[in-house]
Short mmCIF file of C-alpha atoms and ligand atoms in Angstrom, two decimals:
data_model
loop_
_atom_site.label_atom_id
_atom_site.label_comp_id
_atom_site.label_asym_id
_atom_site.label_seq_id
_atom_site.Cartn_x
_atom_site.Cartn_y
_atom_site.Cartn_z
CA MET A 837 59.04 -89.30 -163.47
CA LEU A 838 59.85 -91.68 -160.64
CA ILE A 839 63.25 -93.29 -160.27
CA VAL A 840 63.09 -96.56 -158.37
CA MET A 841 66.36 -97.53 -156.70
CA GLU A 842 67.66 -101.07 -156.19
CA ASN A 843 67.00 -102.53 -152.71
CA ASN A 844 70.67 -102.32 -151.81
CA ALA A 845 71.18 -98.74 -153.04
CA SER A 846 73.28 -96.75 -150.58
CA GLU A 847 72.79 -93.17 -149.38
CA LYS A 848 75.59 -92.23 -151.77
CA ASP A 849 73.81 -93.85 -154.77
CA ILE A 850 70.68 -91.88 -153.89
CA GLU A 851 72.70 -88.68 -153.59
CA ILE A 852 74.16 -89.23 -157.10
CA VAL A 853 70.65 -89.52 -158.57
CA VAL A 854 69.45 -86.46 -156.63
CA ARG A 855 72.38 -84.40 -157.97
CA LYS A 856 71.69 -85.52 -161.55
CA ILE A 857 68.05 -84.48 -161.21
CA GLU A 858 69.03 -81.10 -159.79
CA ALA A 859 71.62 -80.59 -162.54
CA LEU A 860 68.72 -80.84 -165.01
CA GLY A 861 67.00 -77.98 -163.18
CA PHE A 862 64.33 -80.19 -161.55
CA THR A 863 63.52 -80.96 -157.93
CA ALA A 864 64.24 -84.39 -156.43
CA ARG A 865 61.93 -85.81 -153.79
CA PRO A 866 63.27 -89.04 -152.25
CA ILE A 867 60.46 -91.27 -151.00
CA PRO A 868 61.81 -93.95 -148.65
CA GLY A 869 59.75 -97.15 -148.68
CA SER A 870 59.87 -100.30 -146.57
CA ASN A 871 61.87 -102.19 -149.23
CA ARG A 872 63.42 -99.55 -151.41
CA THR A 873 63.72 -95.85 -152.01
CA ALA A 874 62.12 -94.12 -154.95
CA ILE A 875 63.03 -90.62 -156.05
CA GLY A 876 60.37 -88.41 -157.53
CA VAL A 877 61.26 -85.83 -160.14
CA VAL A 878 59.14 -82.70 -160.12
CA GLY A 879 59.29 -79.47 -162.01
CA ASN A 880 59.59 -80.99 -165.50
CA ARG A 881 56.93 -79.92 -167.99
CA GLY A 882 57.34 -82.73 -170.48
CA TYR A 883 59.00 -86.07 -171.04
CA VAL A 884 62.47 -86.41 -169.51
CA ASP A 885 65.03 -88.66 -171.19
CA ASP A 886 65.54 -91.54 -168.75
CA THR A 887 68.64 -93.20 -170.25
CA GLN A 888 71.09 -91.29 -168.06
CA PHE A 889 69.32 -92.71 -164.99
CA LEU A 890 68.79 -96.22 -166.33
CA ASN A 891 72.54 -96.43 -167.02
CA LEU A 892 73.27 -96.21 -163.30
CA GLU A 893 73.67 -99.59 -161.61
CA SER A 894 71.84 -98.52 -158.50
CA VAL A 895 68.69 -97.64 -160.48
CA ARG A 896 66.20 -100.46 -160.96
CA GLN A 897 63.45 -98.78 -162.94
CA VAL A 898 62.17 -95.44 -164.23
CA ILE A 899 58.42 -94.88 -164.20
CA HIS A 900 56.94 -92.05 -166.23
CA VAL A 901 54.02 -90.64 -164.26
CA THR A 902 51.12 -90.27 -166.62
CA ARG A 903 48.81 -88.25 -164.38
CA PRO A 904 48.91 -84.46 -164.16
CA TYR A 905 49.37 -84.69 -160.40
CA LYS A 906 52.53 -86.46 -159.34
CA LEU A 907 53.36 -86.29 -155.66
CA SER A 908 49.80 -87.26 -154.79
CA SER A 909 49.69 -90.12 -157.29
CA ARG A 910 49.96 -93.78 -156.38
CA GLU A 911 52.45 -94.22 -159.23
CA PHE A 912 54.81 -91.90 -157.37
CA HIS A 913 54.20 -93.37 -153.93
CA PRO A 914 52.81 -96.92 -154.06
CA GLU A 915 52.43 -97.33 -150.30
CA ASP A 916 49.51 -95.80 -148.41
CA THR A 917 50.31 -92.57 -146.60
CA VAL A 918 49.41 -92.70 -142.93
CA VAL A 919 48.87 -89.35 -141.21
CA HIS A 920 49.65 -89.54 -137.48
CA VAL A 921 47.82 -87.12 -135.21
CA GLY A 922 48.33 -87.85 -131.52
CA LYS A 923 47.47 -91.52 -131.02
CA ALA A 924 45.35 -91.68 -134.16
CA ALA A 925 46.70 -92.82 -137.53
CA ILE A 926 44.55 -91.73 -140.46
CA GLY A 927 45.05 -94.10 -143.37
CA GLY A 928 46.42 -96.87 -141.15
CA LYS A 929 44.82 -100.15 -140.11
CA SER A 930 41.93 -98.60 -138.24
CA PHE A 931 38.99 -96.34 -139.07
CA THR A 932 39.26 -92.85 -137.56
CA THR A 933 36.40 -90.72 -136.27
CA ILE A 934 36.54 -86.94 -136.12
CA ALA A 935 33.57 -85.24 -134.49
CA GLY A 936 32.45 -81.96 -133.04
CA PRO A 937 30.35 -78.90 -133.70
CA CYS A 938 30.26 -77.02 -136.96
CA ALA A 939 31.43 -73.96 -135.01
CA VAL A 940 32.94 -73.32 -131.60
CA GLU A 941 30.23 -71.28 -129.87
CA SER A 942 31.16 -71.01 -126.19
CA GLU A 943 33.32 -72.53 -123.49
CA LYS A 944 30.37 -74.48 -122.15
CA GLN A 945 29.43 -75.87 -125.56
CA ILE A 946 32.92 -76.98 -126.60
CA PHE A 947 33.83 -78.52 -123.22
CA SER A 948 30.54 -80.39 -123.11
CA ILE A 949 31.20 -81.88 -126.56
CA ALA A 950 34.82 -82.63 -125.69
CA GLY A 951 33.79 -84.50 -122.54
CA PHE A 952 31.31 -86.57 -124.52
CA LEU A 953 33.83 -87.42 -127.26
CA LEU A 954 36.40 -88.40 -124.69
CA GLU A 955 33.92 -90.86 -123.17
CA GLN A 956 33.26 -92.28 -126.64
CA GLY A 957 36.97 -92.74 -127.39
CA VAL A 958 36.90 -90.33 -130.35
CA PRO A 959 40.47 -89.07 -130.88
CA LEU A 960 39.88 -85.86 -132.82
CA LEU A 961 37.65 -82.86 -132.15
CA ARG A 962 36.49 -80.71 -135.05
CA GLY A 963 35.14 -77.18 -134.61
CA GLY A 964 35.32 -74.07 -136.73
CA ALA A 965 36.63 -70.82 -135.23
CA TYR A 966 36.64 -69.03 -138.59
CA LYS A 967 33.49 -69.95 -140.47
CA PRO A 968 33.02 -69.52 -144.23
CA ARG A 969 29.29 -68.72 -144.26
CA THR A 970 27.16 -68.31 -147.36
CA SER A 971 25.50 -65.23 -145.86
CA PRO A 972 27.50 -62.36 -144.35
CA TYR A 973 24.71 -62.03 -141.74
CA SER A 974 25.23 -65.54 -140.36
CA PHE A 975 27.46 -66.31 -137.36
CA GLN A 976 31.06 -66.00 -138.57
CA GLY A 977 32.81 -67.78 -135.72
CA LEU A 978 34.66 -66.75 -132.54
CA GLU A 979 37.94 -66.40 -134.46
CA GLU A 980 41.03 -66.35 -132.24
CA ASN A 981 38.94 -66.69 -129.06
CA GLY A 982 37.54 -69.89 -130.58
CA LEU A 983 41.06 -71.15 -131.24
CA LYS A 984 42.00 -70.40 -127.64
CA LEU A 985 39.07 -72.48 -126.40
CA LEU A 986 40.11 -75.34 -128.68
CA ALA A 987 43.67 -75.13 -127.36
CA ARG A 988 42.38 -75.33 -123.78
CA VAL A 989 40.29 -78.38 -124.68
CA ARG A 990 43.40 -79.99 -126.14
CA GLU A 991 45.40 -79.26 -123.00
CA GLU A 992 42.74 -80.45 -120.60
CA THR A 993 41.52 -83.53 -122.46
CA GLY A 994 44.27 -84.66 -124.82
CA LEU A 995 41.82 -84.54 -127.73
CA ARG A 996 43.52 -83.41 -130.95
CA ILE A 997 42.05 -80.49 -132.84
CA VAL A 998 40.88 -80.04 -136.43
CA THR A 999 39.88 -76.50 -137.37
CA GLU A 1000 39.54 -74.53 -140.56
CA ALA A 1001 41.75 -71.80 -141.98
CA VAL A 1002 39.76 -69.58 -144.32
CA ASP A 1003 42.39 -67.19 -145.62
CA ILE A 1004 46.10 -66.42 -145.84
CA VAL A 1005 45.71 -63.70 -143.21
CA SER A 1006 44.58 -66.01 -140.40
CA ILE A 1007 46.23 -69.32 -141.33
CA ASP A 1008 49.38 -68.71 -139.28
CA THR A 1009 47.27 -68.08 -136.18
CA VAL A 1010 45.21 -71.21 -136.89
CA ALA A 1011 48.40 -73.25 -137.35
CA GLU A 1012 49.71 -72.10 -133.96
CA TYR A 1013 46.73 -73.58 -132.12
CA THR A 1014 45.57 -76.59 -134.12
CA ASP A 1015 46.82 -80.11 -134.79
CA VAL A 1016 45.22 -80.37 -138.24
CA ILE A 1017 44.39 -77.45 -140.55
CA GLN A 1018 41.14 -77.90 -142.43
CA ILE A 1019 40.85 -76.35 -145.88
CA GLY A 1020 37.15 -76.12 -146.65
CA ALA A 1021 35.30 -76.91 -149.85
CA ARG A 1022 35.03 -73.23 -150.79
CA ASN A 1023 38.78 -72.83 -150.57
CA MET A 1024 39.89 -76.03 -152.28
CA GLN A 1025 41.30 -74.00 -155.14
CA ASN A 1026 42.60 -71.07 -153.11
CA PHE A 1027 46.14 -71.76 -154.27
CA PRO A 1028 48.00 -69.23 -152.07
CA LEU A 1029 46.16 -70.70 -149.05
CA LEU A 1030 47.12 -74.24 -150.09
CA ARG A 1031 50.77 -73.19 -150.38
CA LYS A 1032 50.69 -71.65 -146.91
CA ALA A 1033 49.02 -74.77 -145.51
CA GLY A 1034 51.83 -76.77 -147.09
CA LYS A 1035 54.46 -74.55 -145.50
CA SER A 1036 52.81 -74.71 -142.05
CA GLY A 1037 54.15 -78.22 -141.48
CA LYS A 1038 50.80 -79.21 -139.91
CA PRO A 1039 48.69 -82.06 -141.33
CA VAL A 1040 46.05 -80.70 -143.71
CA LEU A 1041 42.48 -81.96 -144.12
CA LEU A 1042 41.58 -80.95 -147.67
CA LYS A 1043 37.88 -80.99 -148.53
CA ARG A 1044 36.66 -81.52 -152.06
CA GLY A 1045 35.28 -78.37 -153.70
CA ILE A 1046 31.53 -78.08 -154.19
CA SER A 1047 31.84 -78.87 -157.91
CA ALA A 1048 35.42 -80.06 -158.15
CA THR A 1049 36.53 -83.10 -160.10
CA LEU A 1050 38.75 -85.63 -158.39
CA GLU A 1051 41.61 -84.58 -160.62
CA GLU A 1052 41.19 -81.00 -159.41
CA LEU A 1053 41.14 -82.23 -155.80
CA LEU A 1054 44.38 -84.15 -156.32
CA LEU A 1055 46.00 -81.16 -158.02
CA SER A 1056 45.06 -79.06 -155.00
CA ALA A 1057 46.66 -81.70 -152.75
CA GLU A 1058 49.69 -81.40 -155.00
CA TYR A 1059 50.11 -77.74 -153.99
CA ILE A 1060 50.42 -78.81 -150.33
CA LEU A 1061 52.70 -81.76 -151.04
CA ASN A 1062 54.88 -79.62 -153.26
CA GLU A 1063 55.74 -77.48 -150.23
CA GLY A 1064 57.25 -80.58 -148.63
CA ASN A 1065 54.22 -81.37 -146.47
CA GLY A 1066 53.24 -84.99 -147.03
CA ASN A 1067 50.49 -85.10 -144.40
CA VAL A 1068 47.39 -84.50 -146.47
CA ILE A 1069 44.01 -86.12 -145.78
CA LEU A 1070 41.44 -85.93 -148.59
CA CYS A 1071 37.77 -85.48 -147.73
CA GLU A 1072 34.71 -86.29 -149.85
CA ARG A 1073 31.91 -84.02 -148.54
CA GLY A 1074 29.39 -84.23 -151.35
CA VAL A 1075 29.16 -82.23 -154.55
CA ARG A 1076 26.41 -80.12 -156.04
CA THR A 1077 24.26 -81.90 -158.60
CA PHE A 1078 20.88 -81.37 -160.31
CA ASP A 1079 19.01 -83.03 -157.47
CA ASN A 1080 17.94 -81.42 -154.21
CA HIS A 1081 16.86 -84.36 -152.05
CA SER A 1082 20.09 -83.83 -150.16
CA ARG A 1083 22.18 -80.73 -149.35
CA ASN A 1084 24.90 -82.19 -151.59
CA THR A 1085 25.28 -85.52 -153.34
CA LEU A 1086 27.72 -87.79 -151.54
CA ASP A 1087 30.00 -89.28 -154.18
CA LEU A 1088 30.92 -92.55 -152.50
CA ALA A 1089 32.59 -93.77 -155.68
CA ALA A 1090 35.17 -91.05 -155.10
CA VAL A 1091 36.59 -93.14 -152.25
CA PRO A 1092 37.79 -96.17 -154.23
CA VAL A 1093 38.74 -93.97 -157.20
CA LEU A 1094 40.89 -91.71 -155.02
CA LYS A 1095 42.42 -94.68 -153.25
CA GLU A 1096 43.40 -96.19 -156.57
CA ALA A 1097 44.78 -92.93 -158.00
CA SER A 1098 46.46 -91.68 -154.83
CA HIS A 1099 48.27 -92.89 -151.72
CA LEU A 1100 46.64 -90.23 -149.53
CA PRO A 1101 44.06 -91.15 -146.89
CA VAL A 1102 40.43 -90.43 -147.76
CA ILE A 1103 37.70 -89.63 -145.27
CA VAL A 1104 33.99 -88.91 -145.72
CA ASP A 1105 31.90 -86.04 -144.32
CA PRO A 1106 28.30 -87.32 -144.19
CA SER A 1107 27.12 -84.14 -142.40
CA HIS A 1108 27.84 -81.59 -145.12
CA ALA A 1109 27.00 -84.18 -147.76
CA SER A 1110 23.47 -84.79 -146.50
CA GLY A 1111 22.53 -81.67 -144.57
CA ASN A 1112 20.23 -83.88 -142.49
CA ARG A 1113 21.17 -85.71 -139.30
CA LYS A 1114 18.85 -88.65 -140.11
CA ARG A 1115 21.00 -89.54 -143.11
CA ILE A 1116 24.31 -89.50 -141.26
CA PRO A 1117 24.18 -93.08 -139.86
CA PRO A 1118 23.44 -94.83 -143.19
CA LEU A 1119 26.01 -92.72 -145.06
CA SER A 1120 28.61 -93.35 -142.36
CA ARG A 1121 27.98 -97.08 -142.54
CA ALA A 1122 28.47 -96.86 -146.30
CA ALA A 1123 31.70 -94.89 -145.80
CA VAL A 1124 33.15 -97.68 -143.66
CA ALA A 1125 32.05 -100.34 -146.13
CA VAL A 1126 33.38 -98.51 -149.18
CA GLY A 1127 36.89 -98.31 -147.70
CA ALA A 1128 37.13 -94.77 -146.36
CA ASP A 1129 39.80 -94.17 -143.72
CA GLY A 1130 37.45 -92.27 -141.47
CA ILE A 1131 34.55 -89.85 -141.10
CA ILE A 1132 34.16 -86.28 -139.90
CA VAL A 1133 30.78 -85.70 -138.29
CA GLU A 1134 29.04 -82.68 -136.77
CA VAL A 1135 27.84 -83.22 -133.20
CA HIS A 1136 26.19 -80.68 -130.89
CA PRO A 1137 24.64 -80.95 -127.40
CA GLN A 1138 21.52 -79.10 -128.60
CA PRO A 1139 21.53 -79.33 -132.40
CA ASP A 1140 18.37 -77.28 -132.78
CA GLU A 1141 20.05 -74.36 -131.07
CA ALA A 1142 23.34 -74.58 -132.96
CA LEU A 1143 24.58 -71.32 -134.47
CA SER A 1144 25.48 -73.11 -137.69
CA ASP A 1145 24.53 -76.36 -139.43
CA GLY A 1146 22.08 -77.45 -136.71
CA PRO A 1147 19.89 -79.59 -139.00
CA GLN A 1148 22.86 -81.78 -139.90
CA SER A 1149 24.33 -81.96 -136.39
CA MET A 1150 23.76 -85.13 -134.36
CA ASP A 1151 22.92 -85.09 -130.69
CA PHE A 1152 24.97 -87.15 -128.23
CA ASP A 1153 22.65 -90.16 -128.16
CA GLY A 1154 22.43 -90.26 -131.94
CA PHE A 1155 26.19 -90.19 -132.31
CA LYS A 1156 26.71 -92.81 -129.60
CA ASN A 1157 24.24 -95.21 -131.22
CA MET A 1158 25.78 -94.66 -134.63
CA LEU A 1159 29.25 -95.45 -133.30
CA GLN A 1160 28.01 -98.81 -132.00
CA GLU A 1161 26.62 -99.69 -135.44
CA LEU A 1162 29.78 -98.54 -137.19
CA LYS A 1163 31.92 -100.73 -134.98
CA LYS A 1164 30.11 -103.84 -136.21
CA ILE A 1165 30.64 -102.98 -139.88
CA ALA A 1166 34.21 -101.84 -139.27
CA ASP A 1167 35.05 -105.14 -137.56
CA SER A 1168 33.51 -107.13 -140.39
CA VAL A 1169 35.66 -105.35 -143.00
CA GLU A 1170 38.69 -105.65 -140.67
CA ARG A 1171 39.02 -101.94 -140.22
CA PRO A 1172 38.28 -101.53 -136.48
CA VAL A 1173 37.14 -98.12 -135.28
CA PHE A 1174 40.05 -96.50 -133.43
CA SER A 1175 39.24 -95.66 -129.83
CA THR A 1176 41.34 -93.78 -127.31
CA ASN A 1177 39.67 -95.92 -124.62
CA GLU A 1178 41.25 -99.17 -125.78
C1 PEP B 2305 32.73 -77.42 -142.21
O1 PEP B 2305 33.41 -78.45 -142.11
O2 PEP B 2305 32.13 -76.89 -141.25
C2 PEP B 2305 32.55 -76.83 -143.56
C3 PEP B 2305 32.27 -75.55 -143.72
O3 PEP B 2305 32.64 -77.76 -144.52
P1 PEP B 2305 32.69 -77.61 -146.13
O4 PEP B 2305 33.91 -76.77 -146.41
O5 PEP B 2305 32.83 -79.02 -146.60
O6 PEP B 2305 31.41 -76.97 -146.56
MN1 MN B 2306 29.38 -77.13 -140.91
#
């Protein structure tokens, strides 16, 4: 249930509603908007009688949220959420690019990529220090040493960092070093991990599970929001289907559907979706056109020597050319590509 206050409602009026909600044993979540405040009610399992709220003069309207997820629903929070990370605003007026290697491999590798991204005006560097690999024999990441390298890059370049937390044991360490915690597809329904990500206070990039429905994705986001962390970015990274022409099947329709159902920003990962660097430019162009708030792309100085996900990693020239093409489409849909150089 969402209680919409009158425009002129005072702090005291809001407090009265919050107390009433708490007296019923539920949790109140005030959501200030540009015109008026709404107060979300969470913790109720069924219909809540709204007359006691409608009788208050300061209450304009009561909306019963019909979706199983609440805090992540657009009904609850009609305005778009904008997640601010450094100078970038994901979900704002511009289109945000996040790029970097699948995994942090060495000082030389990560600083070379960082230097290139800085030149390109890309605001956020991705790179896994803890890698969830399908095979236990594959490179598992540099772990805390990888995080330390990312932190040095941040200090020396100003680039903001996105890196994955794979379990509840390492997430506190990840949160200490990173700007954005990534929760990977394999962990989308690791509920204790989602709760800890929510408690970390850091923005969370939540990737759609390999065969998760959009409702499941939004319920996972709900776990993070329910810990009082509103900075969640959703990511469509392809799902597994019957076909094998592509590593995964990029569900571009998820973007407008999620944007309609939720206020959270939505980005697209064309790298993990396609598994093939040749497909990244056309899928990225489509992501801009379909209304995504950004992309997260794997880039490596020598993709064929990458320790993970080489076939889907772009080289510097490929990424640079793609960015030029994206800018044209982004300008034509009035969603300019954000650049730290401008
Ligand atoms: C990644 O971003 O490197 C990754 C492992 O992605 P996903 O969880 O989408 O497979
Ligand atoms: Mn990868």
